[in-house]
């Protein structure tokens, strides 16, 4: 079987991403991988303003969203609890090469992750302010926390290539992991994705997309009175 990654791609904002051979798509945006992570996921979920974010991620991939989040919480000096799922981990060398010199790449939590990558599941990292857990499991069948996440990064490959993580049944389950007021963000603004998020009880909004993309989506779990 093919390994998960092909060529490493340099993107216009100077950050790198890579091609997935299994899914035939890039892990991050070819129009600017770091800008995409920051705009769609860090700002889209409101993590850039949250005093103590708890982030759930579907698809750890190359760790671009995690590094963008690390850079943001380090800048503000706030704690972070991050739980990610990944069923097809890339080799540590790919993580290292994609991240080299990029945001978050010198953070102690990122360096600890590189040290421990490939040594069993879940991978756990605890630094002074950051708790990271990466579960190397299929998120569709893994236990998920309930009423927990302030931010949910729904970052599977596209609905066309990776439809299993965009189904109404899975999105309904995923929505339950959001704390009241928590925000799910995703790059897909496809009608069927927005309808499934609304059917899961979330308030869905389109917002302007990152470079190369017209729109993306945020979906909020209402706070009950
Ligand atoms: C678009 S990439 C994610 C990029 C990543 N968020 C980043 O910041 O680099 C999608 C990822 O989701 C993972 N994935 C897809 N379906 C999954 C599933 N059912 N369970 C766990 N991981 C899954 C893929 O293996 C891939 O690494």
CSV table of C-alpha atoms and ligand atoms in Angstrom, one decimal:
chain,number,residue,atom,x,y,z
A,1,UNK,CA,0.0,0.0,0.0
A,2,UNK,CA,1.1,3.5,-0.7
A,3,UNK,CA,2.4,5.6,2.3
A,4,UNK,CA,0.2,8.5,3.1
A,5,UNK,CA,2.3,11.3,1.8
A,6,UNK,CA,3.8,12.4,-1.6
A,7,UNK,CA,5.6,15.6,-2.5
A,8,UNK,CA,6.0,18.5,-0.1
A,9,UNK,CA,4.5,21.7,-1.6
A,10,UNK,CA,5.8,25.2,-0.9
A,11,UNK,CA,2.8,27.6,-0.7
A,12,UNK,CA,2.7,31.4,-1.4
A,13,UNK,CA,2.8,32.5,2.2
A,14,UNK,CA,6.1,30.6,2.7
A,15,UNK,CA,4.5,27.7,4.6
A,16,UNK,CA,4.5,24.1,3.3
A,17,UNK,CA,2.0,21.4,2.9
A,18,UNK,CA,2.1,17.9,1.3
A,19,UNK,CA,0.1,15.7,-1.0
A,20,UNK,CA,-1.8,12.8,0.3
A,21,UNK,CA,-1.3,9.8,-2.0
A,22,UNK,CA,-4.2,8.0,-0.4
A,23,UNK,CA,-6.8,10.7,-0.9
A,24,UNK,CA,-5.2,12.5,-4.0
A,25,UNK,CA,-5.4,15.9,-2.3
A,26,UNK,CA,-3.1,18.3,-0.5
A,27,UNK,CA,-3.4,18.2,3.4
A,28,UNK,CA,-3.5,22.0,3.5
A,29,UNK,CA,-4.3,24.8,1.1
A,30,UNK,CA,-1.9,25.3,-1.9
A,31,UNK,CA,-2.8,29.0,-1.8
A,32,UNK,CA,-1.2,29.4,1.7
A,33,UNK,CA,-1.3,26.6,4.2
A,34,UNK,CA,-0.5,28.7,7.3
A,35,UNK,CA,-3.0,31.4,6.3
A,36,UNK,CA,-5.6,28.8,5.7
A,37,UNK,CA,-5.1,27.2,9.1
A,38,UNK,CA,-5.2,30.5,10.9
A,39,UNK,CA,-8.1,32.0,9.0
A,40,UNK,CA,-10.4,29.0,8.8
A,41,UNK,CA,-9.7,27.2,12.0
A,42,UNK,CA,-8.0,29.5,14.6
A,43,UNK,CA,-10.0,32.6,13.8
A,44,UNK,CA,-13.1,30.7,12.5
A,45,UNK,CA,-13.6,29.0,15.9
A,46,UNK,CA,-12.8,32.2,17.9
A,47,UNK,CA,-9.8,30.4,19.5
A,48,UNK,CA,-7.7,33.5,18.9
A,49,UNK,CA,-9.8,35.3,21.5
A,50,UNK,CA,-10.7,32.5,23.9
A,51,UNK,CA,-9.1,32.6,27.4
A,52,UNK,CA,-8.7,28.8,27.7
A,53,UNK,CA,-9.5,27.0,24.5
A,54,UNK,CA,-10.3,23.3,24.3
A,55,UNK,CA,-9.9,22.2,20.7
A,56,UNK,CA,-11.1,19.0,19.1
A,57,UNK,CA,-9.7,18.2,15.7
A,58,UNK,CA,-10.9,15.8,13.0
A,59,UNK,CA,-7.7,14.9,11.1
A,60,UNK,CA,-4.4,15.9,12.7
A,61,UNK,CA,-2.7,15.5,9.3
A,62,UNK,CA,0.5,17.5,9.2
A,63,UNK,CA,-0.3,19.4,12.4
A,64,UNK,CA,-0.6,22.8,10.6
A,65,UNK,CA,-3.8,23.7,12.6
A,66,UNK,CA,-2.2,22.6,15.8
A,67,UNK,CA,0.9,24.7,15.2
A,68,UNK,CA,-1.2,27.7,14.2
A,69,UNK,CA,-3.1,27.3,17.5
A,70,UNK,CA,0.1,26.9,19.5
A,71,UNK,CA,1.5,30.1,18.0
A,72,UNK,CA,-1.7,31.9,19.0
A,73,UNK,CA,-2.0,30.7,22.6
A,74,UNK,CA,1.8,31.3,23.1
A,75,UNK,CA,1.4,34.9,21.9
A,76,UNK,CA,-1.4,35.6,24.4
A,77,UNK,CA,0.0,33.4,27.2
A,78,UNK,CA,-3.3,31.4,27.6
A,79,UNK,CA,-3.6,27.6,28.3
A,80,UNK,CA,-4.6,25.1,25.6
A,81,UNK,CA,-6.2,21.7,25.7
A,82,UNK,CA,-6.1,20.0,22.3
A,83,UNK,CA,-7.5,16.6,21.3
A,84,UNK,CA,-7.0,15.4,17.8
A,85,UNK,CA,-7.9,12.2,15.9
A,86,UNK,CA,-5.8,10.7,13.0
A,87,UNK,CA,-6.2,7.3,11.5
A,88,UNK,CA,-3.4,7.5,8.9
A,89,UNK,CA,-0.4,9.3,10.5
A,90,UNK,CA,2.4,10.6,8.4
A,91,UNK,CA,6.0,9.8,9.3
A,92,UNK,CA,7.6,12.1,11.8
A,93,UNK,CA,10.1,13.2,9.2
A,94,UNK,CA,7.3,14.6,7.1
A,95,UNK,CA,5.9,16.5,10.1
A,96,UNK,CA,9.4,17.9,10.8
A,97,UNK,CA,10.0,18.9,7.2
A,98,UNK,CA,6.6,20.6,6.6
A,99,UNK,CA,6.9,22.6,9.9
A,100,UNK,CA,10.6,23.6,9.6
A,101,UNK,CA,10.9,27.3,10.4
A,102,UNK,CA,7.1,27.8,10.4
A,103,UNK,CA,4.9,29.1,13.2
A,104,UNK,CA,4.8,27.0,16.3
A,105,UNK,CA,7.7,24.9,15.2
A,106,UNK,CA,9.9,25.9,18.1
A,107,UNK,CA,7.2,25.5,20.7
A,108,UNK,CA,8.1,22.9,23.4
A,109,UNK,CA,4.8,21.1,22.8
A,110,UNK,CA,5.6,20.7,19.1
A,111,UNK,CA,9.1,19.5,19.8
A,112,UNK,CA,7.8,17.0,22.4
A,113,UNK,CA,5.3,15.7,19.8
A,114,UNK,CA,8.0,15.1,17.3
A,115,UNK,CA,10.0,13.1,19.9
A,116,UNK,CA,7.0,10.9,20.8
A,117,UNK,CA,5.4,10.5,17.4
A,118,UNK,CA,5.1,6.9,16.4
A,119,UNK,CA,5.5,5.5,19.9
A,120,UNK,CA,1.9,4.3,20.5
A,121,UNK,CA,-1.6,5.7,20.8
A,122,UNK,CA,-2.7,8.0,22.3
A,123,UNK,CA,0.2,10.4,22.1
A,124,UNK,CA,0.2,12.7,25.1
A,125,UNK,CA,2.2,15.9,25.6
A,126,UNK,CA,1.9,18.1,28.6
A,127,UNK,CA,3.9,21.3,28.9
A,128,UNK,CA,3.4,24.1,31.3
A,129,UNK,CA,0.4,25.5,29.4
A,130,UNK,CA,-0.4,23.0,26.7
A,131,UNK,CA,-2.1,19.6,26.9
A,132,UNK,CA,-2.1,17.6,23.7
A,133,UNK,CA,-3.6,14.2,23.0
A,134,UNK,CA,-3.5,12.6,19.5
A,135,UNK,CA,-5.6,9.5,19.2
A,136,UNK,CA,-4.5,7.4,16.3
A,137,UNK,CA,-8.0,6.0,15.7
A,138,UNK,CA,-10.8,6.3,13.2
A,139,UNK,CA,-12.8,9.2,14.6
A,140,UNK,CA,-16.1,7.7,13.3
A,141,UNK,CA,-15.9,5.0,15.9
A,142,UNK,CA,-13.7,6.5,18.6
A,143,UNK,CA,-15.3,7.7,21.9
A,144,UNK,CA,-15.7,11.5,21.8
A,145,UNK,CA,-16.0,13.9,24.7
A,146,UNK,CA,-19.4,15.4,25.3
A,147,UNK,CA,-20.1,19.1,25.9
A,148,UNK,CA,-16.4,19.7,25.9
A,149,UNK,CA,-14.9,21.6,23.0
A,150,UNK,CA,-14.8,25.4,22.7
A,151,UNK,CA,-13.6,24.8,19.2
A,152,UNK,CA,-14.0,22.0,16.7
A,153,UNK,CA,-11.8,21.9,13.6
A,154,UNK,CA,-13.6,19.7,11.0
A,155,UNK,CA,-10.7,19.1,8.7
A,156,UNK,CA,-11.1,15.9,6.8
A,157,UNK,CA,-10.2,15.7,3.2
A,158,UNK,CA,-13.0,17.0,0.9
A,159,UNK,CA,-16.5,15.6,1.1
A,160,UNK,CA,-16.0,14.2,-2.4
A,161,UNK,CA,-12.8,12.2,-1.4
A,162,UNK,CA,-13.4,11.5,2.3
A,163,UNK,CA,-17.3,11.5,2.6
A,164,UNK,CA,-17.4,9.4,5.8
A,165,UNK,CA,-16.5,12.4,8.0
A,166,UNK,CA,-19.2,14.7,6.5
A,167,UNK,CA,-22.3,12.5,6.9
A,168,UNK,CA,-25.3,13.8,8.8
A,169,UNK,CA,-25.0,11.0,11.3
A,170,UNK,CA,-21.3,11.7,12.1
A,171,UNK,CA,-21.8,15.4,12.2
A,172,UNK,CA,-24.6,15.0,14.7
A,173,UNK,CA,-22.4,13.0,16.9
A,174,UNK,CA,-19.6,15.5,16.5
A,175,UNK,CA,-21.8,18.4,17.4
A,176,UNK,CA,-22.5,16.8,20.8
A,177,UNK,CA,-18.8,17.2,21.6
A,178,UNK,CA,-19.1,21.0,21.5
A,179,UNK,CA,-19.6,22.9,24.8
A,180,UNK,CA,-22.5,25.4,24.7
A,181,UNK,CA,-21.3,28.4,22.8
A,182,UNK,CA,-18.6,26.2,21.2
A,183,UNK,CA,-17.8,26.8,17.5
A,184,UNK,CA,-17.2,24.3,14.7
A,185,UNK,CA,-15.2,25.6,11.7
A,186,UNK,CA,-14.6,24.0,8.4
A,187,UNK,CA,-13.4,25.0,5.0
A,188,UNK,CA,-16.2,23.3,3.1
A,189,UNK,CA,-19.2,25.6,2.4
A,190,UNK,CA,-21.0,22.9,0.4
A,191,UNK,CA,-24.8,23.0,0.8
A,192,UNK,CA,-25.1,19.4,2.1
A,193,UNK,CA,-22.5,20.1,4.8
A,194,UNK,CA,-24.2,23.3,6.0
A,195,UNK,CA,-27.6,21.4,6.0
A,196,UNK,CA,-26.1,18.5,8.0
A,197,UNK,CA,-24.6,21.0,10.5
A,198,UNK,CA,-27.9,22.8,10.9
A,199,UNK,CA,-29.7,19.5,11.3
A,200,UNK,CA,-27.3,18.7,14.1
A,201,UNK,CA,-28.7,21.7,15.9
A,202,UNK,CA,-25.9,24.2,15.2
A,203,UNK,CA,-26.3,27.8,14.0
A,204,UNK,CA,-24.5,27.9,10.6
A,205,UNK,CA,-22.9,30.9,9.1
A,206,UNK,CA,-20.8,31.4,5.9
A,207,UNK,CA,-17.9,33.7,6.2
A,208,UNK,CA,-15.3,34.9,3.7
A,209,UNK,CA,-12.7,32.2,2.9
A,210,UNK,CA,-8.9,32.3,3.1
A,211,UNK,CA,-6.8,33.0,0.0
A,212,UNK,CA,-8.0,31.0,-3.0
A,213,UNK,CA,-11.4,30.2,-1.5
A,214,UNK,CA,-14.6,32.3,-1.6
A,215,UNK,CA,-16.3,31.1,1.5
A,216,UNK,CA,-15.9,28.9,4.6
A,217,UNK,CA,-18.2,28.0,7.4
A,218,UNK,CA,-18.6,28.4,11.2
A,219,UNK,CA,-21.3,26.7,13.1
A,220,UNK,CA,-22.1,27.5,16.7
A,221,UNK,CA,-23.7,25.4,19.4
A,222,UNK,CA,-26.3,27.7,21.0
A,223,UNK,CA,-26.2,28.5,24.7
A,224,UNK,CA,-29.5,27.4,26.1
A,225,UNK,CA,-31.2,30.1,28.3
B,1,LIG,C1,-7.1,17.7,5.2
B,1,LIG,S1,-6.1,16.6,6.2
B,1,LIG,C2,-6.0,17.4,7.8
B,1,LIG,C3,-4.9,18.5,7.8
B,1,LIG,C4,-4.6,18.9,9.3
B,1,LIG,N1,-5.7,19.3,10.0
B,1,LIG,C5,-3.5,19.8,9.4
B,1,LIG,O1,-3.6,20.8,10.1
B,1,LIG,O2,-2.4,19.5,8.8
B,1,LIG,C6,-7.3,15.4,6.7
B,1,LIG,C7,-6.8,14.4,7.7
B,1,LIG,O3,-7.9,13.7,8.2
B,1,LIG,C8,-7.5,12.3,8.4
B,1,LIG,N2,-8.7,11.5,8.4
B,1,LIG,C9,-9.6,11.4,7.4
B,1,LIG,N3,-10.7,10.6,7.8
B,1,LIG,C10,-10.4,10.2,9.1
B,1,LIG,C11,-11.1,9.4,10.1
B,1,LIG,N4,-12.2,8.8,9.7
B,1,LIG,N5,-10.5,9.3,11.3
B,1,LIG,C12,-9.3,9.9,11.6
B,1,LIG,N6,-8.7,10.7,10.7
B,1,LIG,C13,-9.2,10.8,9.5
B,1,LIG,C14,-6.6,12.0,7.2
B,1,LIG,O4,-5.8,10.9,7.4
B,1,LIG,C15,-5.8,13.3,7.1
B,1,LIG,O5,-4.6,13.3,7.9
